[in-house]
mmCIF file of C-alpha atoms in Angstrom:
data_model
loop_
_atom_site.group_PDB
_atom_site.id
_atom_site.type_symbol
_atom_site.label_atom_id
_atom_site.label_comp_id
_atom_site.label_asym_id
_atom_site.label_seq_id
_atom_site.Cartn_x
_atom_site.Cartn_y
_atom_site.Cartn_z
ATOM 1 C CA UNK A 1 171.312 138.345 119.221
ATOM 2 C CA UNK A 2 169.831 135.166 120.655
ATOM 3 C CA UNK A 3 171.757 132.124 119.552
ATOM 4 C CA UNK A 4 169.903 129.452 117.554
ATOM 5 C CA UNK A 5 169.054 126.353 119.475
ATOM 6 C CA UNK A 6 171.503 123.417 118.947
ATOM 7 C CA UNK A 7 170.101 120.244 117.406
ATOM 8 C CA UNK A 8 172.112 117.068 117.582
ATOM 9 C CA UNK A 9 171.120 114.875 114.591
ATOM 10 C CA UNK A 10 171.758 111.156 114.076
ATOM 11 C CA UNK A 11 170.290 108.249 112.053
ATOM 12 C CA UNK A 12 170.766 104.568 111.451
ATOM 13 C CA UNK A 13 171.107 104.687 107.602
ATOM 14 C CA UNK A 14 174.640 106.122 107.803
ATOM 15 C CA UNK A 15 176.168 109.527 107.513
ATOM 16 C CA UNK A 16 176.088 109.368 103.708
ATOM 17 C CA UNK A 17 172.228 109.045 103.620
ATOM 18 C CA UNK A 18 170.525 111.667 101.379
ATOM 19 C CA UNK A 19 167.539 111.501 103.782
ATOM 20 C CA UNK A 20 169.856 112.710 106.584
ATOM 21 C CA UNK A 21 171.378 115.464 104.447
ATOM 22 C CA UNK A 22 167.909 116.759 103.357
ATOM 23 C CA UNK A 23 166.821 116.902 106.957
ATOM 24 C CA UNK A 24 169.984 118.889 107.944
ATOM 25 C CA UNK A 25 169.223 121.320 105.105
ATOM 26 C CA UNK A 26 165.672 121.887 106.379
ATOM 27 C CA UNK A 27 166.785 122.330 109.968
ATOM 28 C CA UNK A 28 169.561 124.919 109.346
ATOM 29 C CA UNK A 29 167.312 127.960 109.029
ATOM 30 C CA UNK A 30 165.939 127.225 112.532
ATOM 31 C CA UNK A 31 168.801 125.467 114.311
ATOM 32 C CA UNK A 32 172.481 125.313 114.743
ATOM 33 C CA UNK A 33 173.189 121.700 113.767
ATOM 34 C CA UNK A 34 175.682 119.016 114.907
ATOM 35 C CA UNK A 35 175.604 115.633 113.302
ATOM 36 C CA UNK A 36 176.944 112.364 114.853
ATOM 37 C CA UNK A 37 175.928 109.519 112.644
ATOM 38 C CA UNK A 38 177.083 105.979 111.942
ATOM 39 C CA UNK A 39 179.815 105.681 109.422
ATOM 40 C CA UNK A 40 177.945 102.649 107.976
ATOM 41 C CA UNK A 41 174.236 101.519 107.971
ATOM 42 C CA UNK A 42 173.120 100.377 111.387
ATOM 43 C CA UNK A 43 169.406 99.521 110.628
ATOM 44 C CA UNK A 44 167.472 96.999 112.812
ATOM 45 C CA UNK A 45 170.129 97.270 115.577
ATOM 46 C CA UNK A 46 167.862 98.770 118.266
ATOM 47 C CA UNK A 47 169.673 100.163 121.336
ATOM 48 C CA UNK A 48 172.889 98.142 120.793
ATOM 49 C CA UNK A 49 175.982 99.473 122.431
ATOM 50 C CA UNK A 50 179.516 98.665 121.218
ATOM 51 C CA UNK A 51 180.855 97.237 124.462
ATOM 52 C CA UNK A 52 183.309 94.764 122.980
ATOM 53 C CA UNK A 53 185.105 96.949 120.408
ATOM 54 C CA UNK A 54 186.758 100.343 120.153
ATOM 55 C CA UNK A 55 184.656 103.024 118.455
ATOM 56 C CA UNK A 56 186.363 105.344 116.018
ATOM 57 C CA UNK A 57 185.172 108.876 115.616
ATOM 58 C CA UNK A 58 186.137 110.773 112.428
ATOM 59 C CA UNK A 59 185.461 114.394 111.590
ATOM 60 C CA UNK A 60 183.380 114.397 108.492
ATOM 61 C CA UNK A 61 182.610 118.021 107.271
ATOM 62 C CA UNK A 62 182.554 117.141 103.521
ATOM 63 C CA UNK A 63 178.942 115.988 103.560
ATOM 64 C CA UNK A 64 177.617 119.152 105.168
ATOM 65 C CA UNK A 65 177.811 122.949 105.127
ATOM 66 C CA UNK A 66 180.754 124.588 107.006
ATOM 67 C CA UNK A 67 178.405 125.758 109.777
ATOM 68 C CA UNK A 68 177.705 122.038 110.670
ATOM 69 C CA UNK A 69 179.942 120.122 113.056
ATOM 70 C CA UNK A 70 179.818 116.531 111.879
ATOM 71 C CA UNK A 71 181.321 113.167 112.883
ATOM 72 C CA UNK A 72 181.167 109.719 111.353
ATOM 73 C CA UNK A 73 181.223 107.156 114.132
ATOM 74 C CA UNK A 74 182.028 103.487 113.652
ATOM 75 C CA UNK A 75 179.253 102.455 116.081
ATOM 76 C CA UNK A 76 175.566 102.192 116.519
ATOM 77 C CA UNK A 77 173.053 105.171 116.752
ATOM 78 C CA UNK A 78 173.052 104.865 120.483
ATOM 79 C CA UNK A 79 176.954 105.032 120.520
ATOM 80 C CA UNK A 80 176.797 108.117 118.269
ATOM 81 C CA UNK A 81 174.521 110.081 120.546
ATOM 82 C CA UNK A 82 176.183 108.980 123.728
ATOM 83 C CA UNK A 83 179.711 109.846 122.488
ATOM 84 C CA UNK A 84 178.580 113.132 120.986
ATOM 85 C CA UNK A 85 176.732 114.243 124.228
ATOM 86 C CA UNK A 86 179.582 113.059 126.432
ATOM 87 C CA UNK A 87 182.603 114.212 124.394
ATOM 88 C CA UNK A 88 182.090 115.926 121.042
ATOM 89 C CA UNK A 89 179.661 118.843 121.210
ATOM 90 C CA UNK A 90 180.795 122.086 122.726
ATOM 91 C CA UNK A 91 177.571 122.745 124.476
ATOM 92 C CA UNK A 92 174.546 120.595 125.507
ATOM 93 C CA UNK A 93 172.089 120.396 122.569
ATOM 94 C CA UNK A 94 168.645 121.692 123.018
ATOM 95 C CA UNK A 95 167.137 118.750 121.165
ATOM 96 C CA UNK A 96 168.112 115.300 119.729
ATOM 97 C CA UNK A 97 166.768 114.535 116.276
ATOM 98 C CA UNK A 98 167.076 111.115 114.628
ATOM 99 C CA UNK A 99 166.344 110.340 110.932
ATOM 100 C CA UNK A 100 164.940 110.742 108.523
ATOM 101 C CA UNK A 101 164.862 106.968 108.190
ATOM 102 C CA UNK A 102 164.575 105.241 104.884
ATOM 103 C CA UNK A 103 161.329 103.315 105.517
ATOM 104 C CA UNK A 104 158.742 103.499 108.321
ATOM 105 C CA UNK A 105 159.233 102.785 112.021
ATOM 106 C CA UNK A 106 155.826 101.902 113.178
ATOM 107 C CA UNK A 107 154.232 99.248 115.436
ATOM 108 C CA UNK A 108 155.640 98.099 118.844
ATOM 109 C CA UNK A 109 157.812 95.392 117.366
ATOM 110 C CA UNK A 110 159.607 97.549 114.735
ATOM 111 C CA UNK A 111 160.042 100.510 117.127
ATOM 112 C CA UNK A 112 161.911 98.293 119.560
ATOM 113 C CA UNK A 113 164.193 97.075 116.713
ATOM 114 C CA UNK A 114 164.789 100.524 115.243
ATOM 115 C CA UNK A 115 168.215 102.212 115.334
ATOM 116 C CA UNK A 116 166.646 105.438 114.415
ATOM 117 C CA UNK A 117 164.254 105.395 117.451
ATOM 118 C CA UNK A 118 167.166 104.209 119.615
ATOM 119 C CA UNK A 119 169.162 107.330 118.773
ATOM 120 C CA UNK A 120 166.330 109.437 119.985
ATOM 121 C CA UNK A 121 165.845 107.280 123.094
ATOM 122 C CA UNK A 122 169.447 107.965 124.041
ATOM 123 C CA UNK A 123 168.791 111.640 123.882
ATOM 124 C CA UNK A 124 165.732 111.261 126.002
ATOM 125 C CA UNK A 125 167.833 109.327 128.504
ATOM 126 C CA UNK A 126 170.025 112.469 128.906
ATOM 127 C CA UNK A 127 166.916 114.441 129.701
ATOM 128 C CA UNK A 128 166.612 116.162 126.344
ATOM 129 C CA UNK A 129 163.658 116.604 124.037
ATOM 130 C CA UNK A 130 163.996 113.873 121.423
ATOM 131 C CA UNK A 131 162.191 112.969 118.127
ATOM 132 C CA UNK A 132 162.649 110.226 115.553
ATOM 133 C CA UNK A 133 161.569 110.777 111.939
ATOM 134 C CA UNK A 134 160.891 108.046 109.387
ATOM 135 C CA UNK A 135 159.476 108.082 105.852
ATOM 136 C CA UNK A 136 157.505 105.474 104.141
ATOM 137 C CA UNK A 137 158.951 104.331 100.752
ATOM 138 C CA UNK A 138 156.753 102.624 98.131
ATOM 139 C CA UNK A 139 157.588 98.946 97.878
ATOM 140 C CA UNK A 140 158.560 99.154 94.223
ATOM 141 C CA UNK A 141 161.128 101.986 94.982
ATOM 142 C CA UNK A 142 162.474 100.780 98.323
ATOM 143 C CA UNK A 143 165.421 98.667 97.110
ATOM 144 C CA UNK A 144 166.588 101.260 94.655
ATOM 145 C CA UNK A 145 166.376 104.158 97.192
ATOM 146 C CA UNK A 146 168.037 102.059 99.893
ATOM 147 C CA UNK A 147 170.881 100.957 97.620
ATOM 148 C CA UNK A 148 171.499 104.447 96.373
ATOM 149 C CA UNK A 149 171.732 105.834 99.952
ATOM 150 C CA UNK A 150 168.443 107.705 99.575
ATOM 151 C CA UNK A 151 168.690 109.215 96.091
ATOM 152 C CA UNK A 152 165.260 110.074 94.818
ATOM 153 C CA UNK A 153 163.542 111.764 91.869
ATOM 154 C CA UNK A 154 160.171 112.834 90.603
ATOM 155 C CA UNK A 155 157.113 112.784 92.918
ATOM 156 C CA UNK A 156 158.853 110.913 95.678
ATOM 157 C CA UNK A 157 161.662 113.542 95.830
ATOM 158 C CA UNK A 158 159.087 116.223 96.292
ATOM 159 C CA UNK A 159 157.399 114.226 98.964
ATOM 160 C CA UNK A 160 160.685 113.818 100.781
ATOM 161 C CA UNK A 161 161.360 117.547 100.724
ATOM 162 C CA UNK A 162 157.996 118.244 102.107
ATOM 163 C CA UNK A 163 158.626 115.687 104.872
ATOM 164 C CA UNK A 164 161.889 117.387 105.747
ATOM 165 C CA UNK A 165 160.256 120.836 105.900
ATOM 166 C CA UNK A 166 157.569 119.381 108.169
ATOM 167 C CA UNK A 167 160.120 117.649 110.357
ATOM 168 C CA UNK A 168 162.044 120.897 110.924
ATOM 169 C CA UNK A 169 158.856 122.604 111.945
ATOM 170 C CA UNK A 170 157.799 119.741 114.269
ATOM 171 C CA UNK A 171 161.214 119.814 115.853
ATOM 172 C CA UNK A 172 160.920 123.532 116.566
ATOM 173 C CA UNK A 173 157.448 123.112 117.989
ATOM 174 C CA UNK A 174 158.679 120.213 120.279
ATOM 175 C CA UNK A 175 161.384 122.508 121.507
ATOM 176 C CA UNK A 176 158.845 125.228 122.277
ATOM 177 C CA UNK A 177 156.375 122.819 123.845
ATOM 178 C CA UNK A 178 158.401 119.761 125.116
ATOM 179 C CA UNK A 179 156.710 116.453 126.008
ATOM 180 C CA UNK A 180 157.354 114.957 129.469
ATOM 181 C CA UNK A 181 160.999 114.056 130.283
ATOM 182 C CA UNK A 182 161.928 110.611 129.211
ATOM 183 C CA UNK A 183 159.623 110.504 126.221
ATOM 184 C CA UNK A 184 160.375 110.236 122.412
ATOM 185 C CA UNK A 185 158.200 111.579 119.767
ATOM 186 C CA UNK A 186 158.110 109.094 116.877
ATOM 187 C CA UNK A 187 156.898 110.600 113.577
ATOM 188 C CA UNK A 188 156.259 108.625 110.362
ATOM 189 C CA UNK A 189 155.535 110.297 107.041
ATOM 190 C CA UNK A 190 153.453 108.597 104.401
ATOM 191 C CA UNK A 191 154.543 107.768 100.773
ATOM 192 C CA UNK A 192 152.872 110.947 99.548
ATOM 193 C CA UNK A 193 153.631 113.829 101.969
ATOM 194 C CA UNK A 194 152.219 117.151 100.904
ATOM 195 C CA UNK A 195 152.042 120.573 102.583
ATOM 196 C CA UNK A 196 148.419 119.893 103.669
ATOM 197 C CA UNK A 197 148.943 116.336 104.908
ATOM 198 C CA UNK A 198 147.265 115.945 108.309
ATOM 199 C CA UNK A 199 149.271 115.091 111.386
ATOM 200 C CA UNK A 200 147.378 112.675 113.604
ATOM 201 C CA UNK A 201 148.232 111.710 117.187
ATOM 202 C CA UNK A 202 148.621 108.001 117.281
ATOM 203 C CA UNK A 203 149.970 104.994 119.225
ATOM 204 C CA UNK A 204 152.134 102.041 118.008
ATOM 205 C CA UNK A 205 150.176 99.186 116.533
ATOM 206 C CA UNK A 206 150.524 95.876 118.215
ATOM 207 C CA UNK A 207 151.483 93.219 115.649
ATOM 208 C CA UNK A 208 152.526 89.573 115.741
ATOM 209 C CA UNK A 209 155.456 88.826 113.419
ATOM 210 C CA UNK A 210 156.373 85.337 114.354
ATOM 211 C CA UNK A 211 159.850 84.293 113.354
ATOM 212 C CA UNK A 212 162.214 86.839 111.760
ATOM 213 C CA UNK A 213 164.029 84.030 110.023
ATOM 214 C CA UNK A 214 163.637 81.379 107.404
ATOM 215 C CA UNK A 215 165.792 78.308 106.713
ATOM 216 C CA UNK A 216 168.490 79.086 104.088
ATOM 217 C CA UNK A 217 170.473 75.835 104.151
ATOM 218 C CA UNK A 218 170.769 72.978 106.667
ATOM 219 C CA UNK A 219 171.522 74.479 110.104
ATOM 220 C CA UNK A 220 171.321 78.121 108.847
ATOM 221 C CA UNK A 221 168.630 80.792 108.838
ATOM 222 C CA UNK A 222 168.371 84.078 106.993
ATOM 223 C CA UNK A 223 166.492 87.201 107.991
ATOM 224 C CA UNK A 224 162.975 87.576 106.406
ATOM 225 C CA UNK A 225 160.817 90.641 106.792
ATOM 226 C CA UNK A 226 157.030 90.307 107.103
ATOM 227 C CA UNK A 227 154.263 92.895 107.731
ATOM 228 C CA UNK A 228 152.881 90.456 110.340
ATOM 229 C CA UNK A 229 149.373 90.374 111.692
ATOM 230 C CA UNK A 230 147.850 93.309 113.627
ATOM 231 C CA UNK A 231 146.592 91.857 116.837
ATOM 232 C CA UNK A 232 144.120 94.643 117.747
ATOM 233 C CA UNK A 233 143.347 96.907 114.710
ATOM 234 C CA UNK A 234 142.531 100.439 115.735
ATOM 235 C CA UNK A 235 141.900 103.611 113.597
ATOM 236 C CA UNK A 236 144.377 105.650 115.702
ATOM 237 C CA UNK A 237 147.271 103.185 115.466
ATOM 238 C CA UNK A 238 150.415 104.442 113.696
ATOM 239 C CA UNK A 239 149.937 101.873 111.010
ATOM 240 C CA UNK A 240 146.278 102.889 110.329
ATOM 241 C CA UNK A 241 147.228 106.606 110.115
ATOM 242 C CA UNK A 242 149.851 105.849 107.490
ATOM 243 C CA UNK A 243 147.470 103.563 105.504
ATOM 244 C CA UNK A 244 145.002 106.424 105.106
ATOM 245 C CA UNK A 245 147.762 108.815 104.081
ATOM 246 C CA UNK A 246 148.294 110.788 107.290
ATOM 247 C CA UNK A 247 151.419 111.673 109.272
ATOM 248 C CA UNK A 248 151.466 109.614 112.455
ATOM 249 C CA UNK A 249 152.835 111.212 115.661
ATOM 250 C CA UNK A 250 153.265 108.888 118.647
ATOM 251 C CA UNK A 251 154.663 109.887 122.027
ATOM 252 C CA UNK A 252 156.723 106.869 123.422
ATOM 253 C CA UNK A 253 157.123 107.022 127.189
ATOM 254 C CA UNK A 254 160.401 105.565 128.392
ATOM 255 C CA UNK A 255 160.339 107.467 131.682
ATOM 256 C CA UNK A 256 159.140 104.464 133.591
ATOM 257 C CA UNK A 257 159.113 101.136 131.769
ATOM 258 C CA UNK A 258 156.856 99.456 134.307
ATOM 259 C CA UNK A 259 153.301 99.289 135.405
ATOM 260 C CA UNK A 260 152.556 98.918 139.176
ATOM 261 C CA UNK A 261 149.819 96.705 140.343
ATOM 262 C CA UNK A 262 146.985 98.764 141.664
ATOM 263 C CA UNK A 263 147.531 97.179 145.110
ATOM 264 C CA UNK A 264 150.906 96.005 146.153
#
């Protein structure tokens, strides 16, 4: 009997995120799963590496079925994937999967800040197929879902379950038909994800956010999120795809972060 492919799964919302647990459930019929996820939320941390402190790894099977090897790691998503690939998994994974993130990861600016995308980038840097999944959350539900570690109900719960099923299928398709080495597939699901929701190839929108901060008291500044201004609106940008209710799929190429002049 052919062994199931091994998926290494991470996220940036923390190992106790329901969005992560639902993704693992959807993956299990198709994959053997190992989880290496932050012990605590690590959103907006990008590709940070814990160089100045010791990173603790704790076996954490209680969140997952017995068939899943799982570790809670006191570091960033990049730390999690790096430590798992170098020291924890018993064989090299066939794919690295990050998510599902609570909230979208679209546009160039947010992608570069995303811990979810960073976890997938670390997998790509090891030469593995890698994909990051994120799910839009309606503004009126976001704080409650974030604060409850991803607990949902009603229509949005059904939307999340549909997204996880689609994520598992897209992961298997990526394994069967990999993108070029060094690339990350970045997938964003809309608020209402249904079985027939169209998947559209897209590219990250270019936005201008300005300062991330606002004065809070003399000499101090606090983080402030803004949707920013899209510099060059385009119907195939990831932001445009989500706004019209589609699933955006962007291939991010980190194989060579440089553009040569046509004539040197």
